[in-house]
GROMACS .gro file of C-alpha atoms in nm:
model
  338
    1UNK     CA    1   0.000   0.000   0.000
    2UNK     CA    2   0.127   0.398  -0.076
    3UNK     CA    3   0.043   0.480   0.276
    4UNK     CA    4   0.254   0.198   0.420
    5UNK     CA    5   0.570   0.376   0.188
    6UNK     CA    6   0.521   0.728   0.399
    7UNK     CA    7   0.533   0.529   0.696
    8UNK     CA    8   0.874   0.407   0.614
    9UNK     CA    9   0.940   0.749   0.480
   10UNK     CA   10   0.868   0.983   0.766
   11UNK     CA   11   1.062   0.724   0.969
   12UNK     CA   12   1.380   0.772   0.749
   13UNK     CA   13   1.284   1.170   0.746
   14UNK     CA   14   1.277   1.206   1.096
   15UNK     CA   15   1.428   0.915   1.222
   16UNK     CA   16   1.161   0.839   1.521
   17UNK     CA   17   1.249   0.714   1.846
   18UNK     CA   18   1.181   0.368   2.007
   19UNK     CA   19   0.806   0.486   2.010
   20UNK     CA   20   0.771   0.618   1.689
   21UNK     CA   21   0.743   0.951   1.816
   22UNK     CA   22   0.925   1.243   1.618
   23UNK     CA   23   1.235   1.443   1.748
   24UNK     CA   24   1.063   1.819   1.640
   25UNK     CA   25   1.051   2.094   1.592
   26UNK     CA   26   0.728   1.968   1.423
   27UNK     CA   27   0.456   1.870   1.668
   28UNK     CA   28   0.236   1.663   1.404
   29UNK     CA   29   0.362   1.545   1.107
   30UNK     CA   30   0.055   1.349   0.865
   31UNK     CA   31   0.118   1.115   0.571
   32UNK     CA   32  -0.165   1.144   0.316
   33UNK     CA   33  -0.215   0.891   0.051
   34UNK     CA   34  -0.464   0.779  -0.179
   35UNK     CA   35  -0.506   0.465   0.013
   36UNK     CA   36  -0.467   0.610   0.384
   37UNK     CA   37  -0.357   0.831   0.625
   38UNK     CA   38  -0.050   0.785   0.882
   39UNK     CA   39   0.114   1.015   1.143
   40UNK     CA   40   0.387   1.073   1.395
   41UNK     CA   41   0.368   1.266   1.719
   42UNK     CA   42   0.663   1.456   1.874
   43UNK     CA   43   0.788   1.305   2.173
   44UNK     CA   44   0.716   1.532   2.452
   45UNK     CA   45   0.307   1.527   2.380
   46UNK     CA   46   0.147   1.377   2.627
   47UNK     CA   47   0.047   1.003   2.552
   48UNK     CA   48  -0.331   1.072   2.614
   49UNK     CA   49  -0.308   1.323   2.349
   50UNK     CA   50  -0.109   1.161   2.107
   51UNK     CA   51  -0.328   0.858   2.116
   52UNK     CA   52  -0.631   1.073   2.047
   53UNK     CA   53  -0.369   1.264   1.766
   54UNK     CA   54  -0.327   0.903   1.588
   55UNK     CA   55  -0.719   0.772   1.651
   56UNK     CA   56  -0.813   1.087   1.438
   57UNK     CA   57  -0.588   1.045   1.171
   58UNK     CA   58  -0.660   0.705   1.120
   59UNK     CA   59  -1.004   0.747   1.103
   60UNK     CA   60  -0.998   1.056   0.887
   61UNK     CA   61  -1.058   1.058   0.478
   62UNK     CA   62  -0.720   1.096   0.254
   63UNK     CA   63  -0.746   1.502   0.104
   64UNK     CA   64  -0.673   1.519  -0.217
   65UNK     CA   65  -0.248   1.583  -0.338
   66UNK     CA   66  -0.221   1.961  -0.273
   67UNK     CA   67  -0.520   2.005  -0.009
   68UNK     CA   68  -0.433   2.000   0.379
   69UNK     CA   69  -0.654   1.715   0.521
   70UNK     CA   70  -0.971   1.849   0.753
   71UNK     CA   71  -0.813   1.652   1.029
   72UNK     CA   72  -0.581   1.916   1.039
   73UNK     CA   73  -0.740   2.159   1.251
   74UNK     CA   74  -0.880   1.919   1.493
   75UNK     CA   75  -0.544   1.808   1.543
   76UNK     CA   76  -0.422   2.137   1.566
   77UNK     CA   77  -0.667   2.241   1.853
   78UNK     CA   78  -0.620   1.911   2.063
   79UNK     CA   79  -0.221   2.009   2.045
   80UNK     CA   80  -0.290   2.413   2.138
   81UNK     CA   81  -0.538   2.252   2.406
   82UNK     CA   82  -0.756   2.603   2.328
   83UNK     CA   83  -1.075   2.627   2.213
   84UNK     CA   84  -1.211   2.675   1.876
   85UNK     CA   85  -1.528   2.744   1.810
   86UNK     CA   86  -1.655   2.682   1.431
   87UNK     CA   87  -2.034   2.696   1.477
   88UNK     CA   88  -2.121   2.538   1.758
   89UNK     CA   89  -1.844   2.304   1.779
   90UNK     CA   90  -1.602   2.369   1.987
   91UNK     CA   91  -1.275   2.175   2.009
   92UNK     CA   92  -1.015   2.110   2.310
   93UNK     CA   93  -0.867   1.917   2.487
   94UNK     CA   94  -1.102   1.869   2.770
   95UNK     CA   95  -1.356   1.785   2.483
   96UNK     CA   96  -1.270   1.451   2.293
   97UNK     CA   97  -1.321   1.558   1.902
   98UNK     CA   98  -1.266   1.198   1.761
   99UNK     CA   99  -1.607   1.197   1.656
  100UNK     CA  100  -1.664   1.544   1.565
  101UNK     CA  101  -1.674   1.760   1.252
  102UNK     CA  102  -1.325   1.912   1.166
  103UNK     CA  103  -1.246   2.289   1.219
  104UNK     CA  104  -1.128   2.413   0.925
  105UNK     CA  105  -1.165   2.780   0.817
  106UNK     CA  106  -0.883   2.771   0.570
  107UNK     CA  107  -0.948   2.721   0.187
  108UNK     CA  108  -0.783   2.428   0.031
  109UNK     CA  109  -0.482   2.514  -0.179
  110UNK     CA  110  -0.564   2.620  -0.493
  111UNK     CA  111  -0.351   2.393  -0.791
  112UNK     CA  112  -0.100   2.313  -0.483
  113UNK     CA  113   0.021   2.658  -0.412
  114UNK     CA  114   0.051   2.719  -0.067
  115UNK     CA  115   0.029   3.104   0.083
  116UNK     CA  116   0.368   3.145   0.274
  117UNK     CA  117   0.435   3.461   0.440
  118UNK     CA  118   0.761   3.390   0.539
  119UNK     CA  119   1.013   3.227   0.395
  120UNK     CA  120   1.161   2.922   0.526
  121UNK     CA  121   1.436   2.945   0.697
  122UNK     CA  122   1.762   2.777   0.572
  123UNK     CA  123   1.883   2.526   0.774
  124UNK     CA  124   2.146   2.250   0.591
  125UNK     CA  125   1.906   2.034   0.538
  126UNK     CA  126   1.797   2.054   0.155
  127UNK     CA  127   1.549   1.747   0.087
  128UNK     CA  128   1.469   1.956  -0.248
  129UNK     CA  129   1.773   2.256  -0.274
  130UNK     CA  130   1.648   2.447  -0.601
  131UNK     CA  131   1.453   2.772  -0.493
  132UNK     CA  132   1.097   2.802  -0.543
  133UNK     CA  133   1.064   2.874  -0.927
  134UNK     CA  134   0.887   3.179  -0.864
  135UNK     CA  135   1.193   3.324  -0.703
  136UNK     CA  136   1.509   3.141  -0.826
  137UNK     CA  137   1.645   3.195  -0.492
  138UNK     CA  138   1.675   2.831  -0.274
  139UNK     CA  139   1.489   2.770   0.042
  140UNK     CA  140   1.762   2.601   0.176
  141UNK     CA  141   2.121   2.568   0.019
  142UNK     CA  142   2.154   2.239   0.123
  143UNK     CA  143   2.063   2.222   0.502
  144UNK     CA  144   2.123   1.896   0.658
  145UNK     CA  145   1.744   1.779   0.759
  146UNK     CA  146   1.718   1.842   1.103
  147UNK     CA  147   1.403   1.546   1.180
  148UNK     CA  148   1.275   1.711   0.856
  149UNK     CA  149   1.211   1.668   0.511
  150UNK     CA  150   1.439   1.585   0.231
  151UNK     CA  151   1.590   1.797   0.051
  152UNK     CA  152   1.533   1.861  -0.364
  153UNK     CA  153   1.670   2.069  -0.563
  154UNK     CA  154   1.458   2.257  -0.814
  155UNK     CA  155   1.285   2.517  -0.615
  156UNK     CA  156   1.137   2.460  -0.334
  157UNK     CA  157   0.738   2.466  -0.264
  158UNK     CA  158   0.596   2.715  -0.043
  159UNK     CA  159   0.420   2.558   0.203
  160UNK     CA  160   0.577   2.204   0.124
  161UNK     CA  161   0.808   1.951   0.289
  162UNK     CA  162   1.169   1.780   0.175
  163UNK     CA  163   1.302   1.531  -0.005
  164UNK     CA  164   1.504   1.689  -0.412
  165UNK     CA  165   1.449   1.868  -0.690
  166UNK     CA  166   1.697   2.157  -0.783
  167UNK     CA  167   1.756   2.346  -0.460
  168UNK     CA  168   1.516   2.298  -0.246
  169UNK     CA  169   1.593   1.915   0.123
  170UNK     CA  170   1.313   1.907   0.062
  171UNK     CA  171   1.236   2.258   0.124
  172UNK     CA  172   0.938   2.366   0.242
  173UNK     CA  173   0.800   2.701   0.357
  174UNK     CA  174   0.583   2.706   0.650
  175UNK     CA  175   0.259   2.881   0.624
  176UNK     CA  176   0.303   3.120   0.935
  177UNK     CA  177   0.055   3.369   0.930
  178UNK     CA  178  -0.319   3.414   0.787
  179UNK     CA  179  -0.567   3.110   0.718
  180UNK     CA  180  -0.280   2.863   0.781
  181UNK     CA  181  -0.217   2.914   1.093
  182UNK     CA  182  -0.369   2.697   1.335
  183UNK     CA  183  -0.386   2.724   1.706
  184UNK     CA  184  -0.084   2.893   1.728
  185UNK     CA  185   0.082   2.623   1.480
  186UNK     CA  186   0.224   2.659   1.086
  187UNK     CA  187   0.099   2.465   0.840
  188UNK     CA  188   0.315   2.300   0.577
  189UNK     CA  189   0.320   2.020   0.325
  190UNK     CA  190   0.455   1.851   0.005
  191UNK     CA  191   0.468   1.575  -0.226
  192UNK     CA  192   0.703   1.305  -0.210
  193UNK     CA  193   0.832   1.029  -0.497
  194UNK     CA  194   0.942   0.726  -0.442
  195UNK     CA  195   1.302   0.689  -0.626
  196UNK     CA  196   1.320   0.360  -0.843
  197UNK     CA  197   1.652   0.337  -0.953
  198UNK     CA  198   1.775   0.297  -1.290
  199UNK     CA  199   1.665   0.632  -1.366
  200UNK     CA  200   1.724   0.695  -1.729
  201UNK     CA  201   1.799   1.039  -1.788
  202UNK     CA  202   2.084   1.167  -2.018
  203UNK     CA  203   2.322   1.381  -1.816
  204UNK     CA  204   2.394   1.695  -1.987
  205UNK     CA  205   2.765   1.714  -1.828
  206UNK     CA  206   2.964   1.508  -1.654
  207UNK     CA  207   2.884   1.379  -1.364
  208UNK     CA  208   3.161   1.268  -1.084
  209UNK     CA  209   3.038   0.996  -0.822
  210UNK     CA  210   3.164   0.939  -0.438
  211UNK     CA  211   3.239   0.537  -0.581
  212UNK     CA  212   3.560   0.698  -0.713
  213UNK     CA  213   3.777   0.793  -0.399
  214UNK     CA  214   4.038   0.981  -0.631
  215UNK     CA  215   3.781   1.274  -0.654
  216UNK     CA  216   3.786   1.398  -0.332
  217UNK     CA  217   4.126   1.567  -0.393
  218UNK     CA  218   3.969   1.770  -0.681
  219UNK     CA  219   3.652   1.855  -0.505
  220UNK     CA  220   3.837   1.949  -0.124
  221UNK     CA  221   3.886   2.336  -0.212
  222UNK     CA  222   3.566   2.329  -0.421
  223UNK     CA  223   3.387   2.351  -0.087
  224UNK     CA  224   3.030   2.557  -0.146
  225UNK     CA  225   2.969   2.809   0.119
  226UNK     CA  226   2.671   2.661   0.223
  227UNK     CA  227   2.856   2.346   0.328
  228UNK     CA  228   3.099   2.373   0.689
  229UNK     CA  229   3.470   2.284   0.607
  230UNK     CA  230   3.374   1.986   0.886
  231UNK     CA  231   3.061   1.866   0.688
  232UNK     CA  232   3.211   1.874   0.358
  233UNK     CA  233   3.561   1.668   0.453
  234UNK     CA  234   3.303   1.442   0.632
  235UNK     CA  235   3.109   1.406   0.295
  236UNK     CA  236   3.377   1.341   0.081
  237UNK     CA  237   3.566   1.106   0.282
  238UNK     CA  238   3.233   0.844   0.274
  239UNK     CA  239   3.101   0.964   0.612
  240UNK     CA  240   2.760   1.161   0.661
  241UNK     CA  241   2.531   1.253   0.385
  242UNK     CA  242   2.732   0.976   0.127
  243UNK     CA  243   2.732   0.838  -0.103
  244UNK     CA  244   2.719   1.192  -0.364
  245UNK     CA  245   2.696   1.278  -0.701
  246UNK     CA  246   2.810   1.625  -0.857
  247UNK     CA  247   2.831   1.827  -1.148
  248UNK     CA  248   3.177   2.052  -1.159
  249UNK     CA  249   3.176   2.300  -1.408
  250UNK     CA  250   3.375   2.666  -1.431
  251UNK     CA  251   3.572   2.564  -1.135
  252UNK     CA  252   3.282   2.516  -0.903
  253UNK     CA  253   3.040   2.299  -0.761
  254UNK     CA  254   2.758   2.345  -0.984
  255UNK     CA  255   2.500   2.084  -0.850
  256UNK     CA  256   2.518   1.834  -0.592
  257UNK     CA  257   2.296   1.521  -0.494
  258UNK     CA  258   2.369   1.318  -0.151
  259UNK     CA  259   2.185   1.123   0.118
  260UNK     CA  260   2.019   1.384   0.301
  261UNK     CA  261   1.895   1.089   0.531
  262UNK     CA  262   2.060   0.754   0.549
  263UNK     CA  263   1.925   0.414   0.770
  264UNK     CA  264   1.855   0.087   0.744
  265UNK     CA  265   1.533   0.160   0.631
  266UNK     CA  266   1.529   0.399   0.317
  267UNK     CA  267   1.776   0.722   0.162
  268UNK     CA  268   1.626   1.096   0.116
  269UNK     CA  269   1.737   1.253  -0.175
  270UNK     CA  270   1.934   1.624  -0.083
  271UNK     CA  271   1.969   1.820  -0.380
  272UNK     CA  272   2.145   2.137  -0.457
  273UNK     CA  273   2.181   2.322  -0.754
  274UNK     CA  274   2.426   2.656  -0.776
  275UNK     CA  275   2.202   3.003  -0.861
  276UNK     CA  276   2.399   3.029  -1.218
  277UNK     CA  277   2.352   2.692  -1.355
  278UNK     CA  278   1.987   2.626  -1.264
  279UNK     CA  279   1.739   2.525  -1.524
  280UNK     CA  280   2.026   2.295  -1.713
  281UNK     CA  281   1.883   1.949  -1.555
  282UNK     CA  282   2.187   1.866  -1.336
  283UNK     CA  283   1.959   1.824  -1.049
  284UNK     CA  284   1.779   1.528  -1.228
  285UNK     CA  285   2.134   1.448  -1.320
  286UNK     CA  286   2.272   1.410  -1.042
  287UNK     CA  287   1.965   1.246  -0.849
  288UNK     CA  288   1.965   0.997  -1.108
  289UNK     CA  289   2.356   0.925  -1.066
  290UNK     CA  290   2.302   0.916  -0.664
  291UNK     CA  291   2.016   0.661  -0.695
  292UNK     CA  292   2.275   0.402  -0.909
  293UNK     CA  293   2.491   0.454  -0.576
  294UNK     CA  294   2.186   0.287  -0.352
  295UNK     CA  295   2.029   0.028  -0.558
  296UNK     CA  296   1.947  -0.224  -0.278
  297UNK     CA  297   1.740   0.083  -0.079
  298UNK     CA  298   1.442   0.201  -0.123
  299UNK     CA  299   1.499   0.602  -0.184
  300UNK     CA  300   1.281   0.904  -0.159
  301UNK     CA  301   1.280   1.196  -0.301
  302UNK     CA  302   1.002   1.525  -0.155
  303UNK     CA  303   0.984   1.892  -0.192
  304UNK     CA  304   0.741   2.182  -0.139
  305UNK     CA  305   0.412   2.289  -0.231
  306UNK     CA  306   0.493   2.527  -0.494
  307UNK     CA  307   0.846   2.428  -0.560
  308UNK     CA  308   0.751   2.299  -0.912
  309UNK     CA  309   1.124   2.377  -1.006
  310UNK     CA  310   1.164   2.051  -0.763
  311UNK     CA  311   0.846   1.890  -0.922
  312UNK     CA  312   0.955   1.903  -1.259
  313UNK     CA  313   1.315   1.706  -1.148
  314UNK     CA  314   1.085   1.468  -1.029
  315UNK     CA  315   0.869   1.464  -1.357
  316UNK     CA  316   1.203   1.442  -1.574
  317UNK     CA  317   1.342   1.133  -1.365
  318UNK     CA  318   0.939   1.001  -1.394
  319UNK     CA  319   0.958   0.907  -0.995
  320UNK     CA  320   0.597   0.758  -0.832
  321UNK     CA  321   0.414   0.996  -0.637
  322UNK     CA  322   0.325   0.822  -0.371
  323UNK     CA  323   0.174   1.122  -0.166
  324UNK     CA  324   0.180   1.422   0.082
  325UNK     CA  325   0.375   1.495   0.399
  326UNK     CA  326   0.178   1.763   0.587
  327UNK     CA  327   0.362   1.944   0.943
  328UNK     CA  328   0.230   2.103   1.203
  329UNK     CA  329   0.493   2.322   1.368
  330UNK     CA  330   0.433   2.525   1.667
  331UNK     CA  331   0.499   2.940   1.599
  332UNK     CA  332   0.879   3.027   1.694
  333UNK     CA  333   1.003   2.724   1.580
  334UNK     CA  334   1.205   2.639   1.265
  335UNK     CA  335   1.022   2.355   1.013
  336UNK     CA  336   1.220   2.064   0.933
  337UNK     CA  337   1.358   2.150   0.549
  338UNK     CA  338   1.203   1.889   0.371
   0.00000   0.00000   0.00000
């Protein structure tokens, strides 16, 4: 089942504890598929709560790809433990809402364009490193995921989790302010691909892979500023966020594809693509050299909402949608980059 495959990916994503529960910053973090709906709680919620949390999402109907589910906002109130009054329902905590109608004020996003009003805040994780197309300019140049989303590297979509289009980790912009904000919480989402490697897709330079140790010598001083001197000796000597592929070109990294998130269980794809050679295809390049790297794992790929830069790598490399990732993440903190 596609719901069973964002199980497996929001485990790789976040990399959950003993009790499934998620590290955070995110407080909710919902799986939608076509077939199902499956969620993770962050750690510190009370048990009560996050039982309640789980009970509603299992129960709740599957939105359609670009549409927050409805379960949202009852989720949203039982983790604010306010009161919300739409009608006259009201939702809390002190009132169960498990059989209740959903609180939802917010209109569904229009042709999966989410309203951000502020932009996400780079962190090193990139589950999708190219910029939103609407603004060329990436999310996230290639922020390790911090419990968050992949990174891809074609723009990132607002509103959307991680994980690789041309810049984006996955990138997604939380919905802070406005109709997305719920009970003090941001809203964000995106879709995610499964990666089924080979990926035919003719490079349109060459592309340099981490199998061949006698690159790193080449690549040491080629460091990209978004990358710390620590992280990138790490990366090239096989350590964390290998194995890589990369594009070099006019003496520079020009685009970059590496294991945002490694375990037993599944990769993310973490994508980044320099500002002057986006729109060339060496993020699908690269992903596509990356995924020939990992060909007994099962790999993921997810971006933002409206990071169709990111979409269309995944359209080029014709990777399975297999759904959305949808984040609730409480005001003041920092969404994963996904």
């Amino acid at each position: 089942m596609t719901v069973d495959l964002l199980r497996v990916e929001i485990g790789v994503i976040w990399r959950l504890d003993g009790r499934g529960r998620l590290p955070g910053p995110e407080e909710l973090v919902i799986g939608v598929a076509a077939d199902g709906m499956t969620a993770a709680v962050r750690a510190d919620v009370p048990d009560p709560v996050a039982t309640e949390l789980l009970d509603l999402v299992s129960q709740a109907v599957p939105s359609p790809p670009g549409h927050p589910p409805d379960v949202l906002a009852r989720c949203a109130a039982l983790l604010g433990g306010g009161r919300e009054v739409s009608g006259d329902l009201a939702v809390s905590r002190e009132r169960s809402v498990s059989g209740e109608q959903a609180v939802s004020q917010r209109p569904p996003l229009s042709g999966g364009q989410a309203v951000s009003e502020e932009p996400p805040v780079p962190d090193k994780q990139t589950v999708c490193q190219e910029p939103p197309a609407s603004s060329e300019q990436a999310v996230s140049q290639r922020p390790p995921l911090s419990g968050g989303q992949a990174v891809s590297e074609e723009p990132l979509a607002s509103g959307g989790q991680a994980v690789s289009q041309e810049p984006s980790t996955s990138g997604e912009q939380a919905v802070s302010e406005g109709p997305w904000a719920y009970h003090g919480h941001a809203v964000s989402g995106g879709p995610c691909y499964l990666v089924r490697p080979p990926l035919r897709f003719d490079a349109p330079a060459h592309v340099i892979r981490s199998d061949d140790p006698s690159h790193a010598t080449r690549l040491r001083p080629l460091r990209p500023a978004n990358w710390e001197p620590e992280e990138w000796d790490e990366l090239l000597a096989g350590g964390a966020s290998a194995p890589w592929a990369m594009i070099v070109e006019d003496g520079q990294v020009a685009a970059i594809c590496h294991s945002a998130r490694l375990t037993p269980e599944g990769a993310e794809a973490g994508t980044w693509t320099a500002p002057a050679f986006r729109g060339r295809g060496y993020a699908a390049a690269t992903t596509a050299a990356w995924a020939a790297l990992l060909p007994d794992v099962r790999l993921f790929y997810s971006t933002g909402a409206d990071n169709h830069s990111s979409q269309r790598v995944a359209g080029r490399l014709g990777l399975d949608a297999i759904g959305w990732l949808w984040k609730l993440t409480p005001h003041g903190s920092t969404a994963s980059q996904t």
